[in-house]
mmCIF file of C-alpha atoms in Angstrom:
data_model
loop_
_atom_site.group_PDB
_atom_site.id
_atom_site.type_symbol
_atom_site.label_atom_id
_atom_site.label_comp_id
_atom_site.label_asym_id
_atom_site.label_seq_id
_atom_site.Cartn_x
_atom_site.Cartn_y
_atom_site.Cartn_z
ATOM 1 C CA UNK A 1 -12.964 -16.942 -3.289
ATOM 2 C CA UNK A 2 -13.990 -14.703 -6.148
ATOM 3 C CA UNK A 3 -13.997 -11.080 -7.209
ATOM 4 C CA UNK A 4 -17.341 -9.416 -6.505
ATOM 5 C CA UNK A 5 -16.912 -5.926 -7.942
ATOM 6 C CA UNK A 6 -14.468 -3.342 -9.230
ATOM 7 C CA UNK A 7 -15.567 -0.086 -7.688
ATOM 8 C CA UNK A 8 -12.739 2.336 -8.262
ATOM 9 C CA UNK A 9 -9.778 2.328 -10.619
ATOM 10 C CA UNK A 10 -6.656 2.701 -8.537
ATOM 11 C CA UNK A 11 -2.976 3.031 -9.233
ATOM 12 C CA UNK A 12 -0.057 1.770 -7.253
ATOM 13 C CA UNK A 13 2.836 4.185 -7.078
ATOM 14 C CA UNK A 14 5.928 4.933 -5.079
ATOM 15 C CA UNK A 15 6.626 8.043 -3.071
ATOM 16 C CA UNK A 16 10.055 9.033 -4.267
ATOM 17 C CA UNK A 17 12.864 11.173 -2.983
ATOM 18 C CA UNK A 18 12.002 14.877 -2.846
ATOM 19 C CA UNK A 19 13.261 16.142 -6.174
ATOM 20 C CA UNK A 20 14.953 14.064 -8.852
ATOM 21 C CA UNK A 21 17.596 11.497 -7.960
ATOM 22 C CA UNK A 22 20.199 13.697 -9.645
ATOM 23 C CA UNK A 23 19.492 16.621 -7.315
ATOM 24 C CA UNK A 24 22.468 16.110 -5.047
ATOM 25 C CA UNK A 25 21.693 19.259 -3.097
ATOM 26 C CA UNK A 26 18.284 17.975 -2.001
ATOM 27 C CA UNK A 27 17.837 17.232 1.738
ATOM 28 C CA UNK A 28 17.243 13.514 1.268
ATOM 29 C CA UNK A 29 20.193 13.072 -1.096
ATOM 30 C CA UNK A 30 22.395 15.008 1.316
ATOM 31 C CA UNK A 31 21.346 12.721 4.153
ATOM 32 C CA UNK A 32 22.029 9.652 2.048
ATOM 33 C CA UNK A 33 25.459 11.003 1.059
ATOM 34 C CA UNK A 34 26.399 11.776 4.656
ATOM 35 C CA UNK A 35 25.184 8.517 6.176
ATOM 36 C CA UNK A 36 25.849 6.274 3.151
ATOM 37 C CA UNK A 37 22.462 4.770 3.965
ATOM 38 C CA UNK A 38 19.084 4.798 2.266
ATOM 39 C CA UNK A 39 16.019 3.827 4.288
ATOM 40 C CA UNK A 40 13.161 2.161 2.445
ATOM 41 C CA UNK A 41 9.666 1.972 3.911
ATOM 42 C CA UNK A 42 7.773 -1.186 2.980
ATOM 43 C CA UNK A 43 4.585 -3.108 3.702
ATOM 44 C CA UNK A 44 4.679 -6.649 5.054
ATOM 45 C CA UNK A 45 1.650 -8.127 3.287
ATOM 46 C CA UNK A 46 0.856 -6.090 0.173
ATOM 47 C CA UNK A 47 1.380 -8.873 -2.377
ATOM 48 C CA UNK A 48 2.739 -8.663 -5.063
ATOM 49 C CA UNK A 49 4.088 -5.152 -4.549
ATOM 50 C CA UNK A 50 5.637 -5.118 -1.098
ATOM 51 C CA UNK A 51 5.617 -8.008 1.347
ATOM 52 C CA UNK A 52 7.780 -10.250 3.499
ATOM 53 C CA UNK A 53 9.106 -13.391 1.836
ATOM 54 C CA UNK A 54 9.649 -16.770 3.501
ATOM 55 C CA UNK A 55 13.031 -15.517 4.718
ATOM 56 C CA UNK A 56 11.395 -12.563 6.465
ATOM 57 C CA UNK A 57 12.944 -10.024 4.089
ATOM 58 C CA UNK A 58 11.094 -7.350 2.140
ATOM 59 C CA UNK A 59 10.415 -8.225 -1.468
ATOM 60 C CA UNK A 60 8.005 -7.485 -4.294
ATOM 61 C CA UNK A 61 7.642 -5.464 -7.477
ATOM 62 C CA UNK A 62 7.745 -2.082 -5.703
ATOM 63 C CA UNK A 63 10.706 -3.140 -3.576
ATOM 64 C CA UNK A 64 12.622 -4.128 -6.718
ATOM 65 C CA UNK A 65 12.007 -0.659 -8.172
ATOM 66 C CA UNK A 66 13.185 1.016 -4.969
ATOM 67 C CA UNK A 67 16.371 -1.047 -4.985
ATOM 68 C CA UNK A 68 17.046 0.170 -8.528
ATOM 69 C CA UNK A 69 16.562 3.730 -7.295
ATOM 70 C CA UNK A 70 19.022 3.035 -4.475
ATOM 71 C CA UNK A 71 21.579 1.840 -7.043
ATOM 72 C CA UNK A 72 21.022 5.036 -9.056
ATOM 73 C CA UNK A 73 21.468 7.191 -5.939
ATOM 74 C CA UNK A 74 24.714 5.399 -5.091
ATOM 75 C CA UNK A 75 26.041 6.027 -8.596
ATOM 76 C CA UNK A 76 24.871 9.644 -8.677
ATOM 77 C CA UNK A 77 26.496 10.391 -5.323
ATOM 78 C CA UNK A 78 29.637 8.442 -6.271
ATOM 79 C CA UNK A 79 29.531 6.425 -3.057
ATOM 80 C CA UNK A 80 31.814 3.441 -2.567
ATOM 81 C CA UNK A 81 29.031 1.706 -0.674
ATOM 82 C CA UNK A 82 25.390 2.323 0.217
ATOM 83 C CA UNK A 83 23.659 0.468 3.022
ATOM 84 C CA UNK A 84 19.987 -0.269 2.437
ATOM 85 C CA UNK A 85 17.742 -0.360 5.494
ATOM 86 C CA UNK A 86 14.102 -1.418 5.557
ATOM 87 C CA UNK A 87 11.445 0.020 7.861
ATOM 88 C CA UNK A 88 7.936 -1.522 8.014
ATOM 89 C CA UNK A 89 5.001 0.818 7.579
ATOM 90 C CA UNK A 90 1.220 0.741 7.261
ATOM 91 C CA UNK A 91 -1.296 2.857 5.308
ATOM 92 C CA UNK A 92 -1.682 4.943 8.463
ATOM 93 C CA UNK A 93 2.050 5.542 9.070
ATOM 94 C CA UNK A 94 3.518 5.771 5.553
ATOM 95 C CA UNK A 95 3.060 9.528 5.007
ATOM 96 C CA UNK A 96 4.081 10.589 8.550
ATOM 97 C CA UNK A 97 7.237 8.431 8.327
ATOM 98 C CA UNK A 98 8.116 9.887 4.932
ATOM 99 C CA UNK A 99 7.435 13.468 5.977
ATOM 100 C CA UNK A 100 9.418 13.077 9.204
ATOM 101 C CA UNK A 101 12.420 11.717 7.308
ATOM 102 C CA UNK A 102 12.295 8.366 9.079
ATOM 103 C CA UNK A 103 12.226 6.757 5.630
ATOM 104 C CA UNK A 104 13.704 8.189 2.440
ATOM 105 C CA UNK A 105 11.412 6.387 0.050
ATOM 106 C CA UNK A 106 8.342 4.196 0.363
ATOM 107 C CA UNK A 107 7.840 1.006 -1.643
ATOM 108 C CA UNK A 108 4.301 -0.298 -1.370
ATOM 109 C CA UNK A 109 0.811 -0.061 -2.817
ATOM 110 C CA UNK A 110 -0.678 3.407 -2.722
ATOM 111 C CA UNK A 111 -2.644 5.664 -5.017
ATOM 112 C CA UNK A 112 -1.565 8.880 -6.654
ATOM 113 C CA UNK A 113 -4.329 10.684 -4.770
ATOM 114 C CA UNK A 114 -2.551 9.873 -1.503
ATOM 115 C CA UNK A 115 0.383 11.990 -2.596
ATOM 116 C CA UNK A 116 -1.673 15.085 -1.833
ATOM 117 C CA UNK A 117 -0.898 14.260 1.807
ATOM 118 C CA UNK A 118 2.787 14.861 1.181
ATOM 119 C CA UNK A 119 3.056 18.034 -0.960
ATOM 120 C CA UNK A 120 6.826 18.324 -0.463
ATOM 121 C CA UNK A 121 7.419 14.889 -1.957
ATOM 122 C CA UNK A 122 6.902 13.438 -5.388
ATOM 123 C CA UNK A 123 5.667 10.109 -6.705
ATOM 124 C CA UNK A 124 7.005 8.045 -9.545
ATOM 125 C CA UNK A 125 5.025 7.321 -12.664
ATOM 126 C CA UNK A 126 2.290 4.735 -12.327
ATOM 127 C CA UNK A 127 3.834 1.288 -11.971
ATOM 128 C CA UNK A 128 0.784 -0.905 -11.433
ATOM 129 C CA UNK A 129 -2.876 -0.574 -12.372
ATOM 130 C CA UNK A 130 -5.717 -2.316 -10.574
ATOM 131 C CA UNK A 131 -9.147 -1.816 -9.104
ATOM 132 C CA UNK A 132 -10.806 -2.217 -5.718
ATOM 133 C CA UNK A 133 -12.325 -5.671 -5.359
ATOM 134 C CA UNK A 134 -14.166 -7.784 -2.839
ATOM 135 C CA UNK A 135 -12.656 -11.042 -1.715
ATOM 136 C CA UNK A 136 -15.372 -13.477 -0.616
ATOM 137 C CA UNK A 137 -15.861 -17.159 -0.004
ATOM 138 C CA UNK A 138 -17.068 -19.193 -2.979
ATOM 139 C CA UNK A 139 -19.991 -20.393 -0.906
ATOM 140 C CA UNK A 140 -21.070 -16.893 0.135
ATOM 141 C CA UNK A 141 -23.371 -16.349 -2.839
ATOM 142 C CA UNK A 142 -22.031 -12.791 -3.210
ATOM 143 C CA UNK A 143 -21.737 -11.784 -6.874
ATOM 144 C CA UNK A 144 -21.953 -8.003 -6.662
ATOM 145 C CA UNK A 145 -21.666 -5.238 -4.072
ATOM 146 C CA UNK A 146 -25.458 -5.137 -3.642
ATOM 147 C CA UNK A 147 -25.288 -8.674 -2.249
ATOM 148 C CA UNK A 148 -23.518 -7.264 0.817
ATOM 149 C CA UNK A 149 -26.853 -6.473 2.495
ATOM 150 C CA UNK A 150 -26.681 -7.623 6.140
ATOM 151 C CA UNK A 151 -23.076 -8.794 5.574
ATOM 152 C CA UNK A 152 -19.922 -7.670 7.398
ATOM 153 C CA UNK A 153 -17.380 -5.754 5.291
ATOM 154 C CA UNK A 154 -13.743 -5.505 6.372
ATOM 155 C CA UNK A 155 -11.297 -2.946 4.916
ATOM 156 C CA UNK A 156 -7.766 -1.816 5.691
ATOM 157 C CA UNK A 157 -7.882 1.548 7.453
ATOM 158 C CA UNK A 158 -6.557 4.521 5.504
ATOM 159 C CA UNK A 159 -6.673 2.905 2.054
ATOM 160 C CA UNK A 160 -8.393 3.978 -1.137
ATOM 161 C CA UNK A 161 -10.423 0.778 -0.922
ATOM 162 C CA UNK A 162 -11.958 1.793 2.375
ATOM 163 C CA UNK A 163 -13.126 5.062 0.813
ATOM 164 C CA UNK A 164 -14.299 3.322 -2.390
ATOM 165 C CA UNK A 165 -16.387 0.878 -0.387
ATOM 166 C CA UNK A 166 -18.010 3.664 1.611
ATOM 167 C CA UNK A 167 -18.880 5.548 -1.584
ATOM 168 C CA UNK A 168 -20.476 2.423 -3.068
ATOM 169 C CA UNK A 169 -22.434 1.744 0.112
ATOM 170 C CA UNK A 170 -23.659 5.347 0.383
ATOM 171 C CA UNK A 171 -24.465 5.755 -3.311
ATOM 172 C CA UNK A 172 -26.346 2.470 -3.655
ATOM 173 C CA UNK A 173 -27.798 2.674 -0.142
ATOM 174 C CA UNK A 174 -26.559 -0.797 0.735
ATOM 175 C CA UNK A 175 -27.420 -1.846 4.270
ATOM 176 C CA UNK A 176 -24.342 -3.755 5.360
ATOM 177 C CA UNK A 177 -24.217 -5.212 8.856
ATOM 178 C CA UNK A 178 -23.094 -2.363 11.076
ATOM 179 C CA UNK A 179 -20.227 -0.132 9.930
ATOM 180 C CA UNK A 180 -17.226 -1.137 7.829
ATOM 181 C CA UNK A 181 -14.823 -3.017 10.099
ATOM 182 C CA UNK A 182 -11.496 -1.225 9.746
ATOM 183 C CA UNK A 183 -8.315 -3.201 10.423
ATOM 184 C CA UNK A 184 -4.615 -2.349 10.463
ATOM 185 C CA UNK A 185 -3.348 -4.431 7.562
ATOM 186 C CA UNK A 186 -4.069 -7.126 4.974
ATOM 187 C CA UNK A 187 -3.214 -9.992 7.299
ATOM 188 C CA UNK A 188 -5.848 -8.884 9.804
ATOM 189 C CA UNK A 189 -8.377 -8.521 6.987
ATOM 190 C CA UNK A 190 -7.596 -12.021 5.739
ATOM 191 C CA UNK A 191 -7.913 -13.433 9.253
ATOM 192 C CA UNK A 192 -11.413 -11.965 9.497
ATOM 193 C CA UNK A 193 -12.331 -13.532 6.164
ATOM 194 C CA UNK A 194 -10.834 -16.923 6.963
ATOM 195 C CA UNK A 195 -12.704 -17.016 10.247
ATOM 196 C CA UNK A 196 -15.872 -16.008 8.384
ATOM 197 C CA UNK A 197 -16.176 -12.715 10.236
ATOM 198 C CA UNK A 198 -16.453 -10.589 7.110
ATOM 199 C CA UNK A 199 -15.819 -9.959 3.428
ATOM 200 C CA UNK A 200 -12.455 -8.414 2.821
ATOM 201 C CA UNK A 201 -11.919 -5.411 0.576
ATOM 202 C CA UNK A 202 -8.484 -5.929 -0.914
ATOM 203 C CA UNK A 203 -5.746 -4.055 -2.801
ATOM 204 C CA UNK A 204 -4.385 -0.902 -1.244
#
């Protein structure tokens, strides 16, 4: 498999606690202090940022950062203990879960532009820089996005990559086969690619 194009520069960031970690009077910090629990939202297949390891536990670069934030919250609130809970999420559910208070912080791959969906929350500084890419079979003959004519394109619903692909297709008037096939997560996208049902747009 090889990279076919880099259509849009994207950043991976974390949606953080509303307000700074030192703001003990914030609603999230109050909830953490009262329950002695912090709930982290994570993805299960967003390698290397947030995914499930062989033991079935959440891990990854973003998860490591969130665990450091949990340690800082515990110290700031002077708690004797702080339980860390993990809740799986998807690109479609991450903002609703954060806004509803189901999770206190999300650790996954997302762009800064997505934060506009959660105006009452803040994101950390950029922690990872990448671009949208195509993942294709080596034997596909696809070298650039224009080679997608009459080919099936699969993208994860609700991601920057889905939007980037549509912009490229519309701008360059590429006639892909049908519409972009939108799936729930990376594992479904990979399954489509492995079974030769499409070219997967990855990262996001």
